[in-house]
Coordinates of C-alpha atoms and ligand atoms in Angstrom, one line a residue:
M184 CA -192.6 -33.6 -21.9
I185 CA -193.4 -37.3 -22.3
P186 CA -196.9 -38.6 -21.7
T187 CA -197.7 -39.7 -18.1
V188 CA -198.5 -43.2 -17.0
K189 CA -202.1 -42.0 -16.5
E190 CA -202.2 -41.0 -20.1
F191 CA -200.7 -44.2 -21.3
L192 CA -203.2 -46.2 -19.3
S193 CA -206.1 -44.3 -20.9
T194 CA -205.1 -45.4 -24.4
V195 CA -205.7 -48.8 -25.9
P196 CA -202.4 -50.8 -25.7
E197 CA -201.5 -52.1 -29.1
G198 CA -197.8 -52.4 -29.2
Q199 CA -196.9 -48.7 -29.5
N200 CA -193.4 -47.7 -28.4
V201 CA -193.4 -45.8 -25.1
M202 CA -191.0 -44.1 -22.7
V203 CA -191.9 -44.2 -19.0
K204 CA -190.2 -42.1 -16.4
G205 CA -190.9 -42.4 -12.7
W206 CA -189.9 -43.8 -9.4
V207 CA -189.6 -47.5 -8.7
R208 CA -192.2 -48.7 -6.2
T209 CA -191.3 -52.4 -6.2
K210 CA -189.2 -54.9 -8.0
R211 CA -190.2 -58.5 -8.1
Q212 CA -188.3 -61.4 -9.7
T213 CA -189.7 -64.7 -11.0
K214 CA -187.9 -67.4 -12.9
S215 CA -188.9 -66.0 -16.3
A216 CA -188.9 -62.2 -15.7
T217 CA -188.3 -59.2 -13.5
F218 CA -191.3 -56.9 -12.8
V219 CA -190.6 -53.3 -12.0
E220 CA -193.5 -51.2 -10.8
V221 CA -193.0 -47.6 -11.8
N222 CA -195.0 -44.7 -10.4
D223 CA -194.8 -41.3 -11.9
G224 CA -197.3 -39.6 -9.6
S225 CA -199.9 -39.0 -12.3
S226 CA -202.2 -41.4 -10.6
M227 CA -202.2 -44.2 -8.0
T228 CA -201.6 -46.8 -10.7
N229 CA -198.1 -48.0 -11.4
M230 CA -196.8 -48.9 -14.8
Q231 CA -195.7 -52.5 -14.7
C232 CA -192.5 -52.9 -16.7
V233 CA -191.6 -56.4 -17.5
F234 CA -188.0 -57.4 -18.3
D235 CA -187.4 -60.9 -19.6
Q236 CA -184.6 -62.9 -18.0
E237 CA -182.0 -62.8 -20.8
S238 CA -181.0 -59.3 -19.9
S239 CA -177.4 -58.8 -20.7
G240 CA -174.6 -57.4 -18.6
S241 CA -175.3 -53.6 -18.5
E242 CA -179.0 -54.1 -18.4
A243 CA -178.7 -56.6 -15.6
E244 CA -176.6 -54.0 -13.8
A245 CA -179.2 -51.3 -14.3
L246 CA -181.9 -53.7 -13.0
E247 CA -179.8 -54.3 -10.0
K248 CA -179.8 -50.6 -9.2
A249 CA -183.4 -50.1 -9.9
T250 CA -184.4 -50.4 -6.2
T251 CA -187.4 -49.0 -4.4
G252 CA -187.3 -45.2 -4.7
A253 CA -184.8 -45.0 -7.6
S254 CA -185.8 -42.8 -10.6
V255 CA -185.8 -44.6 -13.9
A256 CA -186.5 -44.3 -17.6
V257 CA -187.9 -47.4 -19.3
E258 CA -188.4 -47.8 -23.0
G259 CA -190.5 -50.5 -24.4
I260 CA -193.8 -51.4 -26.0
L261 CA -197.2 -50.9 -24.4
I262 CA -199.2 -54.2 -24.6
A263 CA -202.4 -55.5 -23.0
S264 CA -201.4 -57.1 -19.8
P265 CA -201.7 -60.9 -19.6
G266 CA -201.8 -60.6 -15.8
S267 CA -205.0 -59.7 -14.0
G268 CA -203.7 -56.8 -11.9
Q269 CA -203.6 -54.2 -14.7
K270 CA -205.0 -53.4 -18.0
A271 CA -201.7 -52.6 -19.7
E272 CA -198.0 -53.1 -19.1
V273 CA -194.7 -52.3 -20.8
K274 CA -192.7 -55.0 -22.4
A275 CA -189.4 -53.4 -21.6
K276 CA -186.6 -53.0 -24.1
S277 CA -184.2 -50.9 -22.0
L278 CA -183.8 -49.5 -18.5
R279 CA -181.9 -46.5 -17.4
V280 CA -181.5 -45.6 -13.7
I281 CA -181.5 -41.8 -13.5
G282 CA -181.1 -41.4 -9.7
E283 CA -180.3 -44.2 -7.4
A284 CA -181.9 -44.7 -4.0
P285 CA -179.6 -46.9 -2.0
P286 CA -181.7 -49.5 0.0
D287 CA -179.6 -49.1 3.1
T288 CA -180.3 -45.4 3.4
Y289 CA -183.6 -44.6 1.5
P290 CA -186.2 -44.4 4.3
L291 CA -189.2 -45.5 2.3
Q292 CA -188.8 -49.2 1.8
K293 CA -191.6 -51.6 0.7
K294 CA -193.1 -52.0 4.1
A295 CA -196.0 -49.8 5.3
H296 CA -194.8 -46.8 7.4
S297 CA -196.8 -45.2 10.1
L298 CA -198.2 -41.7 9.5
E299 CA -196.3 -40.5 12.5
F300 CA -193.0 -41.6 10.9
L301 CA -193.9 -40.1 7.6
R302 CA -194.7 -36.8 9.3
E303 CA -191.0 -36.6 10.2
I304 CA -190.0 -36.8 6.5
S305 CA -192.4 -34.4 4.9
H306 CA -190.0 -34.0 2.0
L307 CA -190.3 -37.7 1.1
R308 CA -193.8 -38.6 2.1
P309 CA -195.4 -37.5 -1.2
R310 CA -193.8 -40.5 -2.7
T311 CA -196.1 -42.9 -0.8
N312 CA -199.5 -44.0 -2.0
T313 CA -201.3 -42.2 0.8
F314 CA -199.7 -38.8 0.4
G315 CA -199.7 -39.0 -3.4
A316 CA -203.4 -39.5 -3.2
I317 CA -203.9 -36.7 -0.7
A318 CA -201.9 -34.3 -3.0
R319 CA -204.0 -35.2 -6.0
V320 CA -207.3 -34.8 -4.1
R321 CA -206.1 -31.5 -2.6
N322 CA -205.3 -30.2 -6.1
R323 CA -208.6 -31.2 -7.5
M324 CA -210.5 -29.7 -4.6
A325 CA -208.7 -26.4 -4.8
F326 CA -209.6 -26.2 -8.5
A327 CA -213.2 -27.2 -7.7
V328 CA -213.5 -24.3 -5.2
H329 CA -212.8 -21.9 -8.0
Q330 CA -215.0 -23.7 -10.5
F331 CA -217.9 -23.7 -8.1
F332 CA -217.7 -19.9 -7.5
Q333 CA -216.8 -18.9 -11.0
E334 CA -219.7 -20.9 -12.4
R335 CA -222.0 -18.9 -10.1
G336 CA -220.7 -15.4 -10.9
F337 CA -218.5 -14.9 -7.8
F338 CA -215.3 -12.8 -8.0
Y339 CA -212.1 -14.0 -6.5
V340 CA -210.6 -11.3 -4.2
H341 CA -207.1 -11.5 -2.8
T342 CA -207.3 -10.3 0.8
P343 CA -204.1 -9.3 2.7
L344 CA -202.2 -11.6 5.0
I345 CA -200.8 -8.8 7.1
T346 CA -203.3 -6.8 9.1
A347 CA -203.5 -4.3 11.9
S348 CA -206.9 -5.3 13.2
D349 CA -207.5 -8.2 15.4
A350 CA -210.0 -9.3 12.7
E351 CA -212.6 -10.9 14.9
G352 CA -211.0 -12.4 18.0
A353 CA -211.2 -15.6 16.0
G354 CA -208.0 -16.8 17.5
A355 CA -204.7 -15.6 18.9
M356 CA -202.6 -13.9 16.3
F357 CA -198.9 -14.1 15.2
Q358 CA -197.3 -10.7 15.4
V359 CA -195.4 -9.4 12.5
T360 CA -192.5 -7.1 13.5
T361 CA -189.0 -6.0 12.5
L362 CA -188.3 -4.8 16.1
D363 CA -185.2 -6.4 17.6
L364 CA -186.8 -8.5 20.4
E365 CA -183.5 -8.8 22.3
R366 CA -183.1 -5.1 22.3
V367 CA -186.7 -4.6 23.4
A368 CA -186.1 -7.0 26.3
K369 CA -182.9 -5.1 27.3
T370 CA -184.5 -1.6 27.2
G371 CA -187.9 -2.7 28.4
I372 CA -189.5 -0.4 25.8
V373 CA -191.6 -1.2 22.8
D374 CA -191.6 1.7 20.4
Y375 CA -194.1 0.9 17.6
D376 CA -193.1 4.1 15.8
K377 CA -189.9 2.2 15.0
D378 CA -191.7 -0.9 13.9
F379 CA -192.0 -1.6 10.2
F380 CA -195.6 -0.6 9.9
G381 CA -195.5 2.0 12.7
K382 CA -198.1 0.1 14.7
P383 CA -198.7 -3.5 16.0
S384 CA -199.3 -5.8 13.0
F385 CA -200.3 -9.4 12.7
L386 CA -200.8 -12.3 10.3
T387 CA -204.5 -12.5 9.5
V388 CA -206.8 -15.1 11.1
S389 CA -209.5 -14.6 8.4
G390 CA -209.9 -12.7 5.2
Q391 CA -213.6 -11.9 5.9
L392 CA -213.5 -8.3 7.1
N393 CA -211.5 -7.3 4.0
V394 CA -213.6 -9.4 1.6
E395 CA -216.8 -7.7 2.9
T396 CA -215.5 -4.5 1.4
Y397 CA -215.5 -6.1 -2.1
C398 CA -218.8 -7.8 -1.4
E399 CA -220.4 -4.4 -0.9
A400 CA -219.2 -3.5 -4.4
L401 CA -219.2 -6.6 -6.5
G402 CA -222.0 -8.5 -4.9
R403 CA -220.7 -12.0 -4.9
V404 CA -217.1 -12.6 -3.9
Y405 CA -214.9 -15.1 -2.2
T406 CA -211.4 -15.3 -0.9
F407 CA -209.2 -18.4 -0.7
G408 CA -205.9 -18.1 0.9
P409 CA -203.7 -18.9 4.0
T410 CA -204.8 -17.9 7.5
F411 CA -202.8 -18.1 10.7
R412 CA -203.8 -18.8 14.2
A413 CA -201.5 -18.9 17.2
E414 CA -203.9 -20.8 19.4
N415 CA -202.0 -23.4 21.2
S416 CA -204.4 -26.2 20.4
N417 CA -202.6 -29.3 19.8
T418 CA -205.5 -31.2 18.3
T419 CA -205.9 -33.3 15.1
R420 CA -208.2 -30.6 13.8
H421 CA -206.1 -27.4 14.2
L422 CA -203.1 -26.1 12.3
S423 CA -201.2 -22.8 12.9
E424 CA -201.3 -22.1 9.2
F425 CA -204.2 -23.3 7.2
W426 CA -206.2 -22.4 4.1
M427 CA -209.6 -20.9 4.2
I428 CA -212.3 -20.3 1.6
E429 CA -214.6 -17.4 2.5
P430 CA -217.5 -16.4 0.2
E431 CA -219.5 -13.3 1.0
I432 CA -222.8 -12.4 -0.7
A433 CA -224.6 -9.1 -0.7
F434 CA -228.4 -8.7 -0.3
A435 CA -228.4 -12.0 1.3
E436 CA -229.6 -13.5 4.6
L437 CA -228.9 -16.5 6.7
E438 CA -231.0 -18.9 4.6
D439 CA -229.1 -17.9 1.4
N440 CA -225.9 -18.5 3.3
I441 CA -227.0 -22.0 4.4
T442 CA -228.1 -22.9 0.9
L443 CA -224.8 -21.8 -0.5
A444 CA -222.8 -23.7 2.1
K445 CA -224.8 -26.9 1.4
D446 CA -224.5 -26.6 -2.3
F447 CA -220.8 -25.9 -2.0
I448 CA -220.0 -29.0 0.1
Q449 CA -222.2 -31.2 -2.1
Y450 CA -220.4 -29.9 -5.2
L451 CA -217.0 -30.5 -3.7
V452 CA -217.9 -34.0 -2.6
K453 CA -219.5 -34.9 -5.9
T454 CA -216.4 -33.7 -7.8
A455 CA -214.2 -35.8 -5.6
L456 CA -216.3 -38.9 -6.1
A457 CA -216.3 -38.3 -9.9
D458 CA -212.8 -37.2 -10.5
C459 CA -210.8 -38.7 -7.7
A460 CA -212.5 -42.1 -7.7
E461 CA -209.2 -44.1 -7.7
D462 CA -207.8 -42.2 -4.8
L463 CA -211.0 -42.3 -2.8
A464 CA -211.2 -46.1 -3.4
F465 CA -207.8 -46.3 -1.8
F466 CA -208.8 -44.2 1.2
D467 CA -211.9 -46.3 1.5
A468 CA -209.9 -49.5 1.5
R469 CA -207.0 -48.4 3.7
I470 CA -207.9 -45.4 5.8
Q471 CA -211.7 -45.1 6.4
P472 CA -213.9 -48.0 5.5
G473 CA -217.3 -46.9 4.2
L474 CA -215.9 -43.5 3.1
V475 CA -217.3 -43.6 -0.4
A476 CA -220.7 -44.8 0.6
S477 CA -221.0 -42.1 3.2
L478 CA -219.8 -39.4 0.8
S479 CA -222.3 -40.6 -1.8
K480 CA -225.0 -40.2 0.8
V481 CA -223.9 -36.6 1.5
V482 CA -224.4 -35.7 -2.1
S483 CA -228.0 -36.8 -2.3
D484 CA -229.4 -36.1 1.2
S485 CA -230.4 -32.8 2.5
F486 CA -228.5 -31.4 5.6
S487 CA -230.2 -31.7 8.9
R488 CA -231.0 -28.5 10.8
M489 CA -231.2 -27.5 14.4
T490 CA -230.9 -24.3 16.4
Y491 CA -228.2 -24.0 19.0
T492 CA -230.9 -24.1 21.7
E493 CA -232.3 -27.4 20.3
A494 CA -228.8 -28.8 20.0
V495 CA -228.0 -28.1 23.6
A496 CA -231.4 -29.6 24.8
E497 CA -230.5 -32.7 22.9
L498 CA -227.0 -32.8 24.4
E499 CA -228.3 -32.2 27.9
K500 CA -230.2 -35.5 27.6
H501 CA -226.9 -37.3 27.4
K502 CA -224.8 -35.4 29.9
A503 CA -223.1 -38.4 31.3
E504 CA -221.4 -39.2 28.0
F505 CA -219.4 -36.0 27.8
E506 CA -216.2 -34.8 29.3
F507 CA -217.4 -31.2 29.0
E508 CA -220.9 -30.7 30.4
P509 CA -223.2 -29.1 27.9
Y510 CA -225.4 -26.1 29.0
W511 CA -227.0 -23.2 27.2
G512 CA -224.3 -20.7 26.6
C513 CA -221.4 -23.1 26.3
D514 CA -219.2 -23.2 23.2
L515 CA -220.0 -26.6 21.6
Q516 CA -217.0 -28.9 22.0
S517 CA -215.8 -31.3 19.3
E518 CA -217.3 -34.2 21.3
H519 CA -220.7 -32.5 21.3
E520 CA -220.5 -31.8 17.6
K521 CA -219.5 -35.4 16.9
F522 CA -222.3 -36.7 19.0
L523 CA -224.9 -34.5 17.2
T524 CA -223.7 -35.5 13.8
E525 CA -222.9 -39.2 14.4
K526 CA -225.5 -40.2 17.0
V527 CA -228.4 -37.8 16.6
V528 CA -228.7 -37.0 12.9
G529 CA -226.2 -39.4 11.1
G530 CA -224.8 -36.9 8.7
P531 CA -224.0 -33.2 8.2
L532 CA -225.8 -30.8 10.5
V533 CA -226.4 -27.1 10.3
V534 CA -226.6 -25.5 13.7
T535 CA -228.0 -21.9 13.8
D536 CA -228.6 -19.0 16.2
Y537 CA -225.8 -19.3 18.7
P538 CA -225.6 -17.2 21.8
K539 CA -224.0 -13.9 21.0
E540 CA -221.4 -14.2 23.8
I541 CA -219.6 -17.1 22.1
K542 CA -219.6 -15.6 18.6
A543 CA -217.8 -12.8 16.9
F544 CA -218.8 -9.1 17.2
Y545 CA -219.9 -8.8 13.6
M546 CA -222.6 -11.3 13.6
K547 CA -226.2 -10.0 13.1
Q548 CA -228.1 -9.8 16.3
N549 CA -231.5 -11.7 16.4
P550 CA -234.6 -10.0 17.8
D551 CA -234.4 -12.1 21.0
E552 CA -231.2 -10.0 21.8
K553 CA -229.6 -13.2 23.1
T554 CA -228.6 -15.0 19.9
V555 CA -227.0 -14.1 16.6
A556 CA -227.8 -15.2 13.0
A557 CA -224.9 -17.6 12.9
M558 CA -224.6 -21.0 11.2
D559 CA -222.0 -23.7 11.7
V560 CA -221.9 -26.8 9.5
L561 CA -220.9 -29.8 11.5
V562 CA -219.9 -33.2 10.1
P563 CA -219.3 -36.7 11.5
R564 CA -215.8 -37.6 12.6
F565 CA -214.5 -34.2 13.7
G566 CA -217.3 -31.6 14.0
E567 CA -217.1 -28.1 12.6
I568 CA -216.2 -27.7 9.0
I569 CA -217.8 -24.3 8.3
G570 CA -218.5 -21.3 10.5
G571 CA -220.6 -18.5 9.1
S572 CA -223.3 -15.9 9.7
E573 CA -225.3 -13.1 8.5
R574 CA -223.4 -9.9 9.2
E575 CA -224.6 -7.0 11.4
W576 CA -225.3 -4.4 8.7
R577 CA -227.0 -1.8 10.9
L578 CA -224.5 0.8 12.0
D579 CA -225.9 1.6 15.4
L580 CA -226.2 -2.0 16.5
L581 CA -222.7 -2.8 15.3
E582 CA -221.2 0.2 17.1
K583 CA -223.0 -0.8 20.2
R584 CA -221.6 -4.3 20.1
I585 CA -218.1 -3.1 19.5
E586 CA -218.3 -0.9 22.5
E587 CA -219.9 -3.6 24.7
L588 CA -217.0 -5.9 23.9
G589 CA -214.4 -3.2 24.7
L590 CA -212.9 -3.3 21.2
N591 CA -211.3 -0.2 19.9
K592 CA -213.7 1.4 17.5
D593 CA -211.0 3.4 15.7
N594 CA -209.5 0.1 14.4
Y595 CA -212.8 -0.6 12.6
W596 CA -213.4 2.8 11.0
W597 CA -213.4 1.4 7.5
Y598 CA -215.5 -1.6 8.5
L599 CA -218.0 0.7 10.0
D600 CA -218.0 2.9 6.8
L601 CA -219.4 -0.1 5.0
R602 CA -222.5 0.3 7.2
R603 CA -222.5 4.1 6.9
F604 CA -222.6 4.2 3.1
G605 CA -225.0 2.0 1.1
S606 CA -225.1 -0.8 3.7
T607 CA -226.9 -4.0 2.7
P608 CA -227.8 -7.2 4.5
H609 CA -225.0 -9.7 3.6
A610 CA -223.8 -13.0 4.8
G611 CA -220.8 -15.4 4.4
F612 CA -218.9 -18.3 5.8
G613 CA -215.5 -19.8 6.2
L614 CA -214.7 -23.3 5.1
G615 CA -211.4 -24.6 6.4
F616 CA -209.8 -26.2 3.4
E617 CA -207.9 -28.9 5.4
R618 CA -211.1 -29.8 7.3
L619 CA -212.7 -30.3 3.9
L620 CA -209.8 -32.6 3.0
L621 CA -210.2 -34.6 6.2
Y622 CA -213.8 -35.0 5.3
V623 CA -213.2 -36.1 1.7
T624 CA -210.2 -38.4 2.3
G625 CA -211.2 -39.9 5.6
M626 CA -207.7 -39.0 7.0
T627 CA -207.9 -38.3 10.7
N628 CA -205.0 -35.9 11.4
I629 CA -205.1 -32.5 9.8
R630 CA -201.3 -32.5 9.7
D631 CA -201.5 -35.2 7.0
V632 CA -203.7 -33.2 4.5
I633 CA -201.4 -30.2 4.1
P634 CA -198.0 -30.7 2.4
F635 CA -196.0 -28.9 5.2
P636 CA -197.9 -28.7 8.4
R637 CA -197.3 -25.9 10.8
A638 CA -198.3 -26.6 14.4
P639 CA -197.1 -25.6 17.8
R640 CA -193.6 -27.0 18.5
L641 CA -193.6 -28.9 15.3
A642 CA -190.2 -27.9 14.0
D643 CA -189.3 -29.7 10.9
F644 CA -188.7 -26.5 9.0
Ligands
ATP189 P1 -213.0 -24.5 15.9 O1 -214.1 -24.2 16.9 O2 -213.0 -25.8 15.3 O3 -211.6 -24.2 16.5 P2 -213.4 -21.9 14.9 O4 -214.8 -21.7 15.4 O5 -212.3 -21.2 15.6 O6 -213.1 -23.5 14.7 P3 -213.9 -20.2 12.6 O7 -213.3 -19.0 13.2 O8 -215.4 -20.3 12.5 O9 -213.4 -21.5 13.3 O10 -213.2 -20.5 11.2 C1 -213.9 -21.0 10.0 C2 -213.4 -22.4 9.7 O11 -212.0 -22.5 9.6 C3 -213.7 -23.5 10.7 O12 -215.1 -23.9 10.5 C4 -212.8 -24.5 10.3 O13 -213.2 -25.3 9.2 C5 -211.5 -23.8 10.0 N1 -210.5 -23.6 11.0 C6 -210.6 -22.8 12.1 N2 -209.5 -22.9 12.9 C7 -208.7 -23.8 12.2 C8 -207.4 -24.3 12.5 N3 -206.7 -23.9 13.6 N4 -206.8 -25.2 11.7 C9 -207.6 -25.6 10.6 N5 -208.8 -25.1 10.2 C10 -209.4 -24.2 11.1
MN190 MN1 -216.5 -21.4 14.2

C-alpha cells in the first residue's frame, strides 16, 4: 500500500519523492502548467499535481486522458505549495492513466449535481465531495459508538435479525418465508409447517427484547445492527432498513437512562467535531449553515427536559400552527417535535412519561396508571432521534399489559422468564444511526446518509 493523500498532507513537504494514486476531480490548464486535482478518498482535500508545459508526446497524451473521474497514478516530488489554496502539492514527473472515464459518458462532471440525481447513481455518488464526507463521518461515528460503550464497560451483543415475535409492535414487519407465494395463492392455503422455520418469521424491528436477556446477565450491554420496518412512511426520516444502537443497563432507572443518552449524544458530537472537522466544515459551508456552531453548543449545554403532559400543554397554546392538532393522548408528530426543539427550547429536548396507549407494551407503568416511564430525545430539524424507557420488570404487571393489548403471551415466554427469575429494574434506548448522521452532517434526507438506501418503491437494487 502506498501512503494516502491525507498522510502526505500531514508530513512536512521537503522535496521527497511520492506516488499518488486516486481519481481526477478537475484538470485546469494555464499558459505555464496543467493542474490535476487528485482525490483518493482519504480526506476531502485533493492533491494538486502540477505538470509543466513542456510535457512530451506520451505524457501529453496521458494528460489528455486524465479527465474528471479517471483513475491515475502520479509520480513526483512533494513540495510546499506556492499557491494559497493548499499546503503542499506534487511537482509531477510522470502520469499514468489507470482507468479512463470518458467525458461524454461519465455521469459526474465538474458541475454540481442534485442529491436527487445522485440518489439514482448510488454506485458512483461516493466519488462526490458530499458523499465522500458522509461516508467518512459515518465510519467515524460507528467506531465512536463502540468506543463510547467499550470505555464504559458495556458488552457488545449480536442480536438476531430473524425473529418470530413481533418484537414490540414498533412497526410493520417484513416476513421471511421460503413458501412459494404463487402456490399459496393458487391453493388458498398457508401451511406454516412447510415454511422454513415452521412458523411465521420476520425481520426484526429492534434488537431490544433479545438484548435484555444479556442485560440481565452481563449488566451493561448494547447491540448495534440493522433493523427493518415495513411501514409505508415515505418521509425524509424513515428507511425500510436502518441501523440501530440499543444499550440496555441493569439495576437502572429512567434517570440513569436519560443521563446515558445525553452523555452518548454529546460524546458522538464531540468526536465528530474533533475528528471530522474538515468534513463538518464542508457541511457547514454547503449543506447546513451554522451546523458547527450549533453542534458545539450541544456538547456544552445540558439537555432541556419536559414531561409529555407539559409538552402537550405547550403545543396546545399554538394549535393554529399545526397540521395535526395536539391533544393529550396524541402521538407527537414530527412537526410538534420540531416546534418544541426549535421554537420552545432551542436545542435537544428529553420528553418523558408518555401515555401508555401510544408506547410499547414493555415500558414500565407509572403509579398514575396512565403514563409509562418512557423518554424520547428530540432534536431540532427532524424531531425524534432516540426512543427509550425503563422496562416493566414486575411479572404481574407485564403479563397484565400483554393481555390487555391482546398479544399472545406464549410468544413472550422467554421474555417473561426474565421477570420470573432474578428480575431487576432495567432501562435502555434505541438511537437510529442514520438519524444521528442527519444530526451530525446537517443532511436533510435520510436516504443520503446510508450507502444504499432501502425505502418503499425505491428500486435501484
Ligand atoms: P418515529 O416516531 O420517528 O417513526 P419510532 O418511535 O417508530 O420513530 P422507535 O421504535 O422508538 O422509533 O425506534 C428507536 C429509534 O430508531 C428512533 O428514535 C429513530 O432514531 C430510529 N428509527 C425508527 N424508525 C426508523 C426508520 N424507519 N428509519 C430510520 N430510523 C428509524
Ligand atoms: Mn419512538
